[in-house]
CSV table of C-alpha atoms and ligand atoms in Angstrom, one decimal:
chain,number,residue,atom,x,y,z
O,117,UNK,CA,-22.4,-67.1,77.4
O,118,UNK,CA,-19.0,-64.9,77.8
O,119,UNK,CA,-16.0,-66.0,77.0
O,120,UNK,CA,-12.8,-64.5,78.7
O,121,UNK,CA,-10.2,-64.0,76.4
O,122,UNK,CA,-7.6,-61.9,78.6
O,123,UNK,CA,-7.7,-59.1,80.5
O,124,UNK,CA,-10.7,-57.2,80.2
O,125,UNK,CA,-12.0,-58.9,76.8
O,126,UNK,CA,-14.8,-60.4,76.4
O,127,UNK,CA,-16.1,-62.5,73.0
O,128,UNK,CA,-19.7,-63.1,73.2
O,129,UNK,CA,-20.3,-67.0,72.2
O,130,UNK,CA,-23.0,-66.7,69.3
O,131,UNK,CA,-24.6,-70.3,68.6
O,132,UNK,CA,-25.0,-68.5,64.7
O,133,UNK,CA,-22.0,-66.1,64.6
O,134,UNK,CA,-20.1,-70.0,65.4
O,135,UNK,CA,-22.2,-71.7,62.6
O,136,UNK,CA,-21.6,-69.2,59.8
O,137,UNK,CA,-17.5,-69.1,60.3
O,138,UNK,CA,-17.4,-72.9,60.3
O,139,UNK,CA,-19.3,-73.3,57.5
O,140,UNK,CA,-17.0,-70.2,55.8
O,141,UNK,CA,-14.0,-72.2,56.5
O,142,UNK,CA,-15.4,-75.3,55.7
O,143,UNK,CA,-16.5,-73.8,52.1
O,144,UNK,CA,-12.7,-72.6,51.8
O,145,UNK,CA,-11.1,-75.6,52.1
O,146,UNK,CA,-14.1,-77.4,49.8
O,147,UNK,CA,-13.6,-75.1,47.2
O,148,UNK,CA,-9.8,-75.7,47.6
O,149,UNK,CA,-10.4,-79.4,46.6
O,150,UNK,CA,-12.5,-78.6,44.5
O,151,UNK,CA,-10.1,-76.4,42.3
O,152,UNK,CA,-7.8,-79.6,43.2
O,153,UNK,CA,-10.3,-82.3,41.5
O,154,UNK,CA,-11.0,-80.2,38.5
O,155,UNK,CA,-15.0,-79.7,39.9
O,156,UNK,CA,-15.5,-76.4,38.1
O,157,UNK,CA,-17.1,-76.4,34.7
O,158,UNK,CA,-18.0,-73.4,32.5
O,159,UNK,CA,-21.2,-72.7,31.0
O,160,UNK,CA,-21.8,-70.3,27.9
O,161,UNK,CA,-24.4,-68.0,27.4
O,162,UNK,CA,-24.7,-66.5,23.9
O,163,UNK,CA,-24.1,-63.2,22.9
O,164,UNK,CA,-25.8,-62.1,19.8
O,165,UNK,CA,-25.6,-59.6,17.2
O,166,UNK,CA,-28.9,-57.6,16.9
O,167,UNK,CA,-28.7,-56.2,13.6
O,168,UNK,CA,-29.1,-60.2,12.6
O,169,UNK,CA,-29.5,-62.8,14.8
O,170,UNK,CA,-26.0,-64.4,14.7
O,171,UNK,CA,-23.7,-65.4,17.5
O,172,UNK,CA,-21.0,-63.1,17.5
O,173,UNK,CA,-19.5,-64.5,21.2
O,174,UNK,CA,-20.0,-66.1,24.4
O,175,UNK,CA,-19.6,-65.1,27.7
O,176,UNK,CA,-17.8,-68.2,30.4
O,177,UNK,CA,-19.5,-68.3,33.7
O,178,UNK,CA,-18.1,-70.5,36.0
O,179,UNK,CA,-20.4,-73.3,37.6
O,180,UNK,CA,-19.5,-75.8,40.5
O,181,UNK,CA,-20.3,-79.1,40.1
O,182,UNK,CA,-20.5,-80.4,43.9
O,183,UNK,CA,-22.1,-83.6,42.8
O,184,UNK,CA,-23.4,-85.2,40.5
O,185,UNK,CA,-26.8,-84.2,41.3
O,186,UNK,CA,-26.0,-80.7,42.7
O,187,UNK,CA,-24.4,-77.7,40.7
O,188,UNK,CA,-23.4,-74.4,42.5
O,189,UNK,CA,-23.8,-70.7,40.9
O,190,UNK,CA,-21.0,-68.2,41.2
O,191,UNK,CA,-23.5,-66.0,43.8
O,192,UNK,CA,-22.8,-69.1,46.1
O,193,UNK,CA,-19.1,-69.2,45.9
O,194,UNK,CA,-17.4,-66.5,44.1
O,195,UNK,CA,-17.3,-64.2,47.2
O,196,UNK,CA,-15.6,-66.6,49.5
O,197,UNK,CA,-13.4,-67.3,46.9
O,198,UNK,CA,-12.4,-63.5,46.2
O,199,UNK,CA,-11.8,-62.7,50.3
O,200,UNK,CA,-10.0,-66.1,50.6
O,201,UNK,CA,-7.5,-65.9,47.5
O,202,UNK,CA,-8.9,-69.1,45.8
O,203,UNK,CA,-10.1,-66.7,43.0
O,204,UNK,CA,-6.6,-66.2,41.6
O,205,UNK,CA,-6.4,-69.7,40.6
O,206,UNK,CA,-10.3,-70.2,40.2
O,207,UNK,CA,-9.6,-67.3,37.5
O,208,UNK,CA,-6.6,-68.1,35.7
O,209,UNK,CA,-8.4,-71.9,35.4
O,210,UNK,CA,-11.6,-70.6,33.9
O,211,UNK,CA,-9.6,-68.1,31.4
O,212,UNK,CA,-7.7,-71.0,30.1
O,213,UNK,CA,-10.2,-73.7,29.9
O,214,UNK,CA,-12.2,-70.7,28.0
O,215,UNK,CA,-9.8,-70.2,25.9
O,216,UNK,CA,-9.3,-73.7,24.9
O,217,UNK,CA,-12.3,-73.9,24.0
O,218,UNK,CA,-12.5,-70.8,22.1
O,219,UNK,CA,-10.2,-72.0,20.1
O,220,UNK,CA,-11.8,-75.5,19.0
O,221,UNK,CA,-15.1,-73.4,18.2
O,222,UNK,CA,-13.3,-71.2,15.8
O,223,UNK,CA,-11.5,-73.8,14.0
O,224,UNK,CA,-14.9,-75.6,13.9
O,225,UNK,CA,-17.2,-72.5,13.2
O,226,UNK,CA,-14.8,-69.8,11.3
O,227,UNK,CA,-16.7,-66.5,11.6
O,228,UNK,CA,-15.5,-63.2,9.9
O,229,UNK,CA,-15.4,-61.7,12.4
O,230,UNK,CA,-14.3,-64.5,14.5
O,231,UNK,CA,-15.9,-65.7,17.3
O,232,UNK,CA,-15.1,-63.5,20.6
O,233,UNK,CA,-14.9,-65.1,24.4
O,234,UNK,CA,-15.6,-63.3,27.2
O,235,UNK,CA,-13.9,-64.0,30.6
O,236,UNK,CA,-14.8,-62.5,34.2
O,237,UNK,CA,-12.0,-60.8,36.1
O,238,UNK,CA,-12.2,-60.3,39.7
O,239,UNK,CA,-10.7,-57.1,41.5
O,240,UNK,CA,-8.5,-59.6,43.5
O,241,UNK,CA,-7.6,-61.1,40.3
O,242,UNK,CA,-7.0,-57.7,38.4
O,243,UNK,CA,-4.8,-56.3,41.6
O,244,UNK,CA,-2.2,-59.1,40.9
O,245,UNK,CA,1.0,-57.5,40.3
O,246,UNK,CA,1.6,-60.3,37.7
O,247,UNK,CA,-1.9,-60.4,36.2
O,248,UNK,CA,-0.7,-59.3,32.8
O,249,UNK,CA,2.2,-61.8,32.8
O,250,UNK,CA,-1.0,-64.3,33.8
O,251,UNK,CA,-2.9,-64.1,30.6
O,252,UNK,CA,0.1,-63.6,28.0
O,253,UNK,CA,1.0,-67.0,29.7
O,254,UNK,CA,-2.5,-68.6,28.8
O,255,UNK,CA,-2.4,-66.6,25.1
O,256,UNK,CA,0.5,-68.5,24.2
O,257,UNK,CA,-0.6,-71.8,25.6
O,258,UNK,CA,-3.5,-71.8,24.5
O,259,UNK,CA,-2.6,-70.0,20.7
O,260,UNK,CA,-5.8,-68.3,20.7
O,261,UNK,CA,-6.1,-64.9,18.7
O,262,UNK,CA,-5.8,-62.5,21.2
O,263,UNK,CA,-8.4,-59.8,19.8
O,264,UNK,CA,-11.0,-62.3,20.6
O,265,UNK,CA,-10.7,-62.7,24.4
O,266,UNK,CA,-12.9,-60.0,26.0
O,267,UNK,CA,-11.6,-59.8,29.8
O,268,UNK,CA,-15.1,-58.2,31.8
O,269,UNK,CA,-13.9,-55.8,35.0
O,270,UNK,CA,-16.7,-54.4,36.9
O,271,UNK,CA,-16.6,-50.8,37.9
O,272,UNK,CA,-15.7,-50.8,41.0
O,273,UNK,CA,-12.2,-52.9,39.7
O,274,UNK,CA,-11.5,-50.0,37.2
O,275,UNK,CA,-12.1,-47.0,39.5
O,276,UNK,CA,-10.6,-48.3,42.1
O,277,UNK,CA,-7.4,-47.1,41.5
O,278,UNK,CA,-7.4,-44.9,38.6
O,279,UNK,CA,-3.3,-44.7,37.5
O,280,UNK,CA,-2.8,-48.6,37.9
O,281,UNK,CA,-5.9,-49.5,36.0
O,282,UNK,CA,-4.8,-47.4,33.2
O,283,UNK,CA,-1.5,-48.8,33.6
O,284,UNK,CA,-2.9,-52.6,33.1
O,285,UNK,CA,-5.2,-51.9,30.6
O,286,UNK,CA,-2.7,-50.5,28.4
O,287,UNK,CA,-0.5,-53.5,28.9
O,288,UNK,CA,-3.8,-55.6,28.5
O,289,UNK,CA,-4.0,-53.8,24.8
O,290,UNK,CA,-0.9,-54.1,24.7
O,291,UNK,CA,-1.3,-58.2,24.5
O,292,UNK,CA,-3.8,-57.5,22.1
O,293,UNK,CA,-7.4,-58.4,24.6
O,294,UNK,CA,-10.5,-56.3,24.9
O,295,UNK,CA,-11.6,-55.0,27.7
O,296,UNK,CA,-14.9,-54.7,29.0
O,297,UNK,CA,-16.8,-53.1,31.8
O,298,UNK,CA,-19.3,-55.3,32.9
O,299,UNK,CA,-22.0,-54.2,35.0
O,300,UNK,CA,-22.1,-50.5,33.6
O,301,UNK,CA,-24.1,-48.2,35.8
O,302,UNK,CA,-24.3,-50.0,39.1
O,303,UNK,CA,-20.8,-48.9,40.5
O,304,UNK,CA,-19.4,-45.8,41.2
O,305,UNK,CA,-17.6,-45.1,38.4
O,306,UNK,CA,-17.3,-41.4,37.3
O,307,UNK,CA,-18.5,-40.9,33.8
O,308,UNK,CA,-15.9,-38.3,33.7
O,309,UNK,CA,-13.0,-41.4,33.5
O,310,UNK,CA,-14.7,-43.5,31.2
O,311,UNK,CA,-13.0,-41.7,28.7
O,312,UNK,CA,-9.5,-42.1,29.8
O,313,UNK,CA,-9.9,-45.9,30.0
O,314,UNK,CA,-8.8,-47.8,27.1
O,315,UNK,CA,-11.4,-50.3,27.1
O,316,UNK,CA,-13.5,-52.0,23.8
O,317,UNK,CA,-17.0,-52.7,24.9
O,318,UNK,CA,-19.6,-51.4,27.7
O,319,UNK,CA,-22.2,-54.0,29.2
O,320,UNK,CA,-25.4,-52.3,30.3
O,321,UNK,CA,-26.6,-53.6,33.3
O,322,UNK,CA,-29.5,-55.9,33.5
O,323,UNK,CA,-31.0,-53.5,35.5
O,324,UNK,CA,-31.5,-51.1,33.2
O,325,UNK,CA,-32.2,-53.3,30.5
O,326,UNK,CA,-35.7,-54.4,33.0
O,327,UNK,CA,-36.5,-50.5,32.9
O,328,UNK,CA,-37.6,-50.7,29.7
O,329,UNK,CA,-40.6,-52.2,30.9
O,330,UNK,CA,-41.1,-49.2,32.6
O,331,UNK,CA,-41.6,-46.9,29.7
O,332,UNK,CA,-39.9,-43.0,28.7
O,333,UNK,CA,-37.6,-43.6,31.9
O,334,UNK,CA,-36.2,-46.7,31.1
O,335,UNK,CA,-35.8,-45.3,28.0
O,336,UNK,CA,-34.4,-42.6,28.6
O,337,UNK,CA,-31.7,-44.6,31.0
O,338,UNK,CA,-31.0,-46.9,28.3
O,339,UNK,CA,-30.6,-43.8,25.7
O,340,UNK,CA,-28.2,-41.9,27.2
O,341,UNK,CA,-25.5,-44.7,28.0
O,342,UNK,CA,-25.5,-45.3,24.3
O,343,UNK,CA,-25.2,-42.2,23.8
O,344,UNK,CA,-22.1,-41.5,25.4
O,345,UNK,CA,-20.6,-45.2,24.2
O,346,UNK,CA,-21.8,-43.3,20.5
O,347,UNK,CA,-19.5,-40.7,21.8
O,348,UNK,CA,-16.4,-42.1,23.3
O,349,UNK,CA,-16.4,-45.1,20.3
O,350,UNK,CA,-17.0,-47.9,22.7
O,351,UNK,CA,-19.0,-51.2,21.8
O,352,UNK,CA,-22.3,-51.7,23.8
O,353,UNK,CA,-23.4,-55.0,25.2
O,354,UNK,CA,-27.0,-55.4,26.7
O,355,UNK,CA,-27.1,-57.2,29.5
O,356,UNK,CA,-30.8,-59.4,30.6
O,357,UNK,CA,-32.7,-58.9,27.1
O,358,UNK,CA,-35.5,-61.6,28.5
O,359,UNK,CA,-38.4,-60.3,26.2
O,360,UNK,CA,-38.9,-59.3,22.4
O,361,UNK,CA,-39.8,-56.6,23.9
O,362,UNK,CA,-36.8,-55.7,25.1
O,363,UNK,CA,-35.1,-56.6,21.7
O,364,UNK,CA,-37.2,-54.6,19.7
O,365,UNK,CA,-36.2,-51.5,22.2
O,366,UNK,CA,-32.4,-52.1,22.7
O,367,UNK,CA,-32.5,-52.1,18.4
O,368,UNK,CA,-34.1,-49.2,18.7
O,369,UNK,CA,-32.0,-47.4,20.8
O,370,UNK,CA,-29.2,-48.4,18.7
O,371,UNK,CA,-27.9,-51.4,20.7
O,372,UNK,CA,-25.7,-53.4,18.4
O,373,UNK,CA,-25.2,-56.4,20.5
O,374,UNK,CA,-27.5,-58.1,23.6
O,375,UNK,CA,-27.0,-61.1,25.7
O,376,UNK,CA,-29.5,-62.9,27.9
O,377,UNK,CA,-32.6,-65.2,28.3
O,378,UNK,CA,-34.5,-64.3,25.4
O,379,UNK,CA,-32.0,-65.7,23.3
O,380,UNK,CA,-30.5,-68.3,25.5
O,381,UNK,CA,-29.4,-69.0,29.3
O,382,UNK,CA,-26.3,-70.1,30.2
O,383,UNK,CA,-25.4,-73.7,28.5
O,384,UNK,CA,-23.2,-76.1,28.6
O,385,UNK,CA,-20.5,-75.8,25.7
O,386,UNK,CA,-22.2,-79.3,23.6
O,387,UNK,CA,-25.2,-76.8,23.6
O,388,UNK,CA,-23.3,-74.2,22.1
O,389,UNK,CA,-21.5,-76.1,20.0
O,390,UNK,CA,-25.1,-77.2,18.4
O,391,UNK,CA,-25.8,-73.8,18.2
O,392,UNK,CA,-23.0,-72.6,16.2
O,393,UNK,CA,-23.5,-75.8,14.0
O,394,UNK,CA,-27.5,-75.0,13.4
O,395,UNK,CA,-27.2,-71.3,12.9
O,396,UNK,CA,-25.4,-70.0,10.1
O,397,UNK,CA,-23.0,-67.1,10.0
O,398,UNK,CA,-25.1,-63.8,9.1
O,399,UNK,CA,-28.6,-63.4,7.9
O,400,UNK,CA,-30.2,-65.8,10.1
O,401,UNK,CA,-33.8,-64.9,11.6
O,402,UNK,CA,-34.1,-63.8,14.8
O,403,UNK,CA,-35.4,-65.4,17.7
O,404,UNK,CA,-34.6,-67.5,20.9
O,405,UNK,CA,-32.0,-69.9,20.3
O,406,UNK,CA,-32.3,-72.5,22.8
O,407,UNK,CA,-36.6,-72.4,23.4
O,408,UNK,CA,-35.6,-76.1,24.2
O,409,UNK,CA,-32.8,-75.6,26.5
O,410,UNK,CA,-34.1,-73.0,28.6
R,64,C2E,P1,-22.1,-61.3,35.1
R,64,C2E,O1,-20.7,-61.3,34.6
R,64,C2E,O2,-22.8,-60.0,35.0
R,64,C2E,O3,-22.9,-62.5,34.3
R,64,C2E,C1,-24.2,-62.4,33.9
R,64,C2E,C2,-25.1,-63.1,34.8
R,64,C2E,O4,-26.4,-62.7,34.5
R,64,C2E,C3,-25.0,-64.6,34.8
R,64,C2E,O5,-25.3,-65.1,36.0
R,64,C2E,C4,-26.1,-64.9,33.8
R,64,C2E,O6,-26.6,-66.2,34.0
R,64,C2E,C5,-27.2,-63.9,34.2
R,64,C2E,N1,-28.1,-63.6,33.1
R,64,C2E,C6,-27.8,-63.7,31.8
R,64,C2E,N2,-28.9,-63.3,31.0
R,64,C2E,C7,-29.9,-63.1,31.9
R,64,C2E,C8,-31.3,-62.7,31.8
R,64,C2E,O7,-31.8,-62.5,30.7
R,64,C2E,N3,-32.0,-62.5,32.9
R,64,C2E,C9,-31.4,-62.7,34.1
R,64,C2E,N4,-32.2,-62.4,35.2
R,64,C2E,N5,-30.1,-63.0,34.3
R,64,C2E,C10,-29.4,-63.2,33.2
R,64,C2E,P2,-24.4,-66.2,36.8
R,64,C2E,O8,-23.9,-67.2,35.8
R,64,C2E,O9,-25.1,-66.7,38.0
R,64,C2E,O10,-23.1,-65.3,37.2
R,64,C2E,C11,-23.3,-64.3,38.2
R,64,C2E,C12,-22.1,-63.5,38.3
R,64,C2E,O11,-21.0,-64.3,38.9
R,64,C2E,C13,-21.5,-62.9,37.0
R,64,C2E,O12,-22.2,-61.8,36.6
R,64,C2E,C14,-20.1,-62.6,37.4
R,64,C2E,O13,-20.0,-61.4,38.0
R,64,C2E,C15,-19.8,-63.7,38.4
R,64,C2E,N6,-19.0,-64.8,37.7
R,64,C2E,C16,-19.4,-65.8,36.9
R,64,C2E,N7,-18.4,-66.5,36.4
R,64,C2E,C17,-17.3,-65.9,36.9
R,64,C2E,C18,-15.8,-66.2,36.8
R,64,C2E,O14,-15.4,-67.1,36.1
R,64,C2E,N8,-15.0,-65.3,37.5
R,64,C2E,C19,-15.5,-64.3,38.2
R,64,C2E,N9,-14.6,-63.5,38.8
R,64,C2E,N10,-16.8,-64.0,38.3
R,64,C2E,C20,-17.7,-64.8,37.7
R,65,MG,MG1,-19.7,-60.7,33.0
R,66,MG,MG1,-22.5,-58.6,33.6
R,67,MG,MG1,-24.9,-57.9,35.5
């Protein structure tokens, strides 16, 4: 069935092309409301130091809590919320209530070094022309120690436009955050600019991290990214360590740090906190920390 819209134009009238815009629009304004009446909550996942088995940070990913009985993961929202604009709020409400949070665990659990949080930035987010002024205002509300708020940009954010992400990020230091590129190896960044970010800590993709399984190649994948983070002084992350197997590799490639499934999912922050309460500072074996929780 055509429409006629004017003069020579023509809209084809798609059953499904009808279906998926309602249900777009109908998401916006839910997610709206649900920014509104405070439905987001955070889950933590873990990140762990490999040289001992100790927590050195978590990561916040945001969660959706539609109902009581339903609870909605970032892949099912976080992209209408980028094209719609509800991510700049979304995001400035997840660094905060992170960094709240952040706080109580350090006063609770002191760590030398202290306990670091890491917070998701989205490119929508990071092209803010006040995005700076943004998390100096949640630094000061919140009073948390700067140098422990990691802010993870993905590639495709930091090459996107080379001379203003250098800009932010040196205001970002400025303040006093890390910086991390999440992600690493799936965009399109140019190893050649790496360098000339000032940025902390690199997170090796998951991908990569699954190669392992795959013998030399993975490897050899996994090898050269720390090389060059060896080289250009950054901090390397390992994203999707499900297996020992994996551990044992990433130590032996000279990973410092790992996150993912072998040590813990995603949990909610009373999980953590029982966590940080159970496992002592430094020195503690090694091994999955939430076998029950997973
Ligand atoms: P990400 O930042 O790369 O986060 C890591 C994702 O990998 C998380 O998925 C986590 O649950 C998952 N993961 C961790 N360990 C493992 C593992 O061992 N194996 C496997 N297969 N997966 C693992 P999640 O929570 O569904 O988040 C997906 C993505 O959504 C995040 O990827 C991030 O890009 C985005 N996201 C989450 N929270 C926020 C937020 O607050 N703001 C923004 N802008 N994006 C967010
Ligand atoms: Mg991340
Ligand atoms: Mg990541
Ligand atoms: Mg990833």
């Amino acid at each position: 069935r055509a429409k006629v819209l004017g003069k020579g134009r023509y809209e084809i009238y798609d059953p499904v092309m009808h279906e998926l815009a309602v249900g777009r629009l109908s998401l916006e304004s839910r997610l709206r409301q649900a920014l509104h009446e405070e439905e987001f909550v955070l889950h933590y996942q873990p990140i762990v130091s490999l040289e001992d088995g100790a927590i050195v940070g978590v990561e916040a990913l945001v969660r959706w809590r539609r109902s009581e009985s339903e609870l909605v993961y970032p892949d099912q929202f976080i992209a209408v919320a980028e094209e719609t604009g509800i991510i700049v709020f979304l995001g400035i409400w997840v660094l905060r209530e992170a960094c709240r949070t952040m706080v109580r665990w350090q006063q609770e659990f002191p760590r030398d070094p202290a306990l670091t949080v890491a917070v998701n930035v989205s490119a929508r987010q990071f092209a803010q022309h006040d995005f700076v002024e943004q998390v100096a205002r949640v630094l000061a509300e919140t009073g948390i120690r700067p140098d422990t708020v990691k802010l993870e940009i993905t590639e495709s954010v930091s090459m996107m436009d080379t001379e203003y992400t250098v800009e932010v990020l040196t205001q970002l230091q400025r303040l006093g955050v890390c910086v991390s590129i999440d992600d690493f190896g799936t965009g399109y960044s140019s190893l050649a600019y790496l360098h000339s970010f000032p940025m902390d800590t690199l997170k090796i993709d998951r991908s990569f991290v699954a190669q392992l399984d795959r013998g030399e190649q993975g490897r050899q994948i996994v090898g050269t990214i720390m090389n060059l983070a060896r080289d250009l002084r950054i901090r390397v992350i390992a994203e999707g360590a499900e297996t020992s197997r994996h551990v044992e590799e990433l130590k032996t490639l000279g990973c410092d740090f790992a996150q993912g499934y072998y040590f813990s999912r995603p949990v909610e922050p009373a999980v953590i906190s029982g966590l940080l309460a159970a496992r002592p500072a430094a020195g503690s074996a090694q091994g999955p920390l939430d076998r029950e929780a997973g």
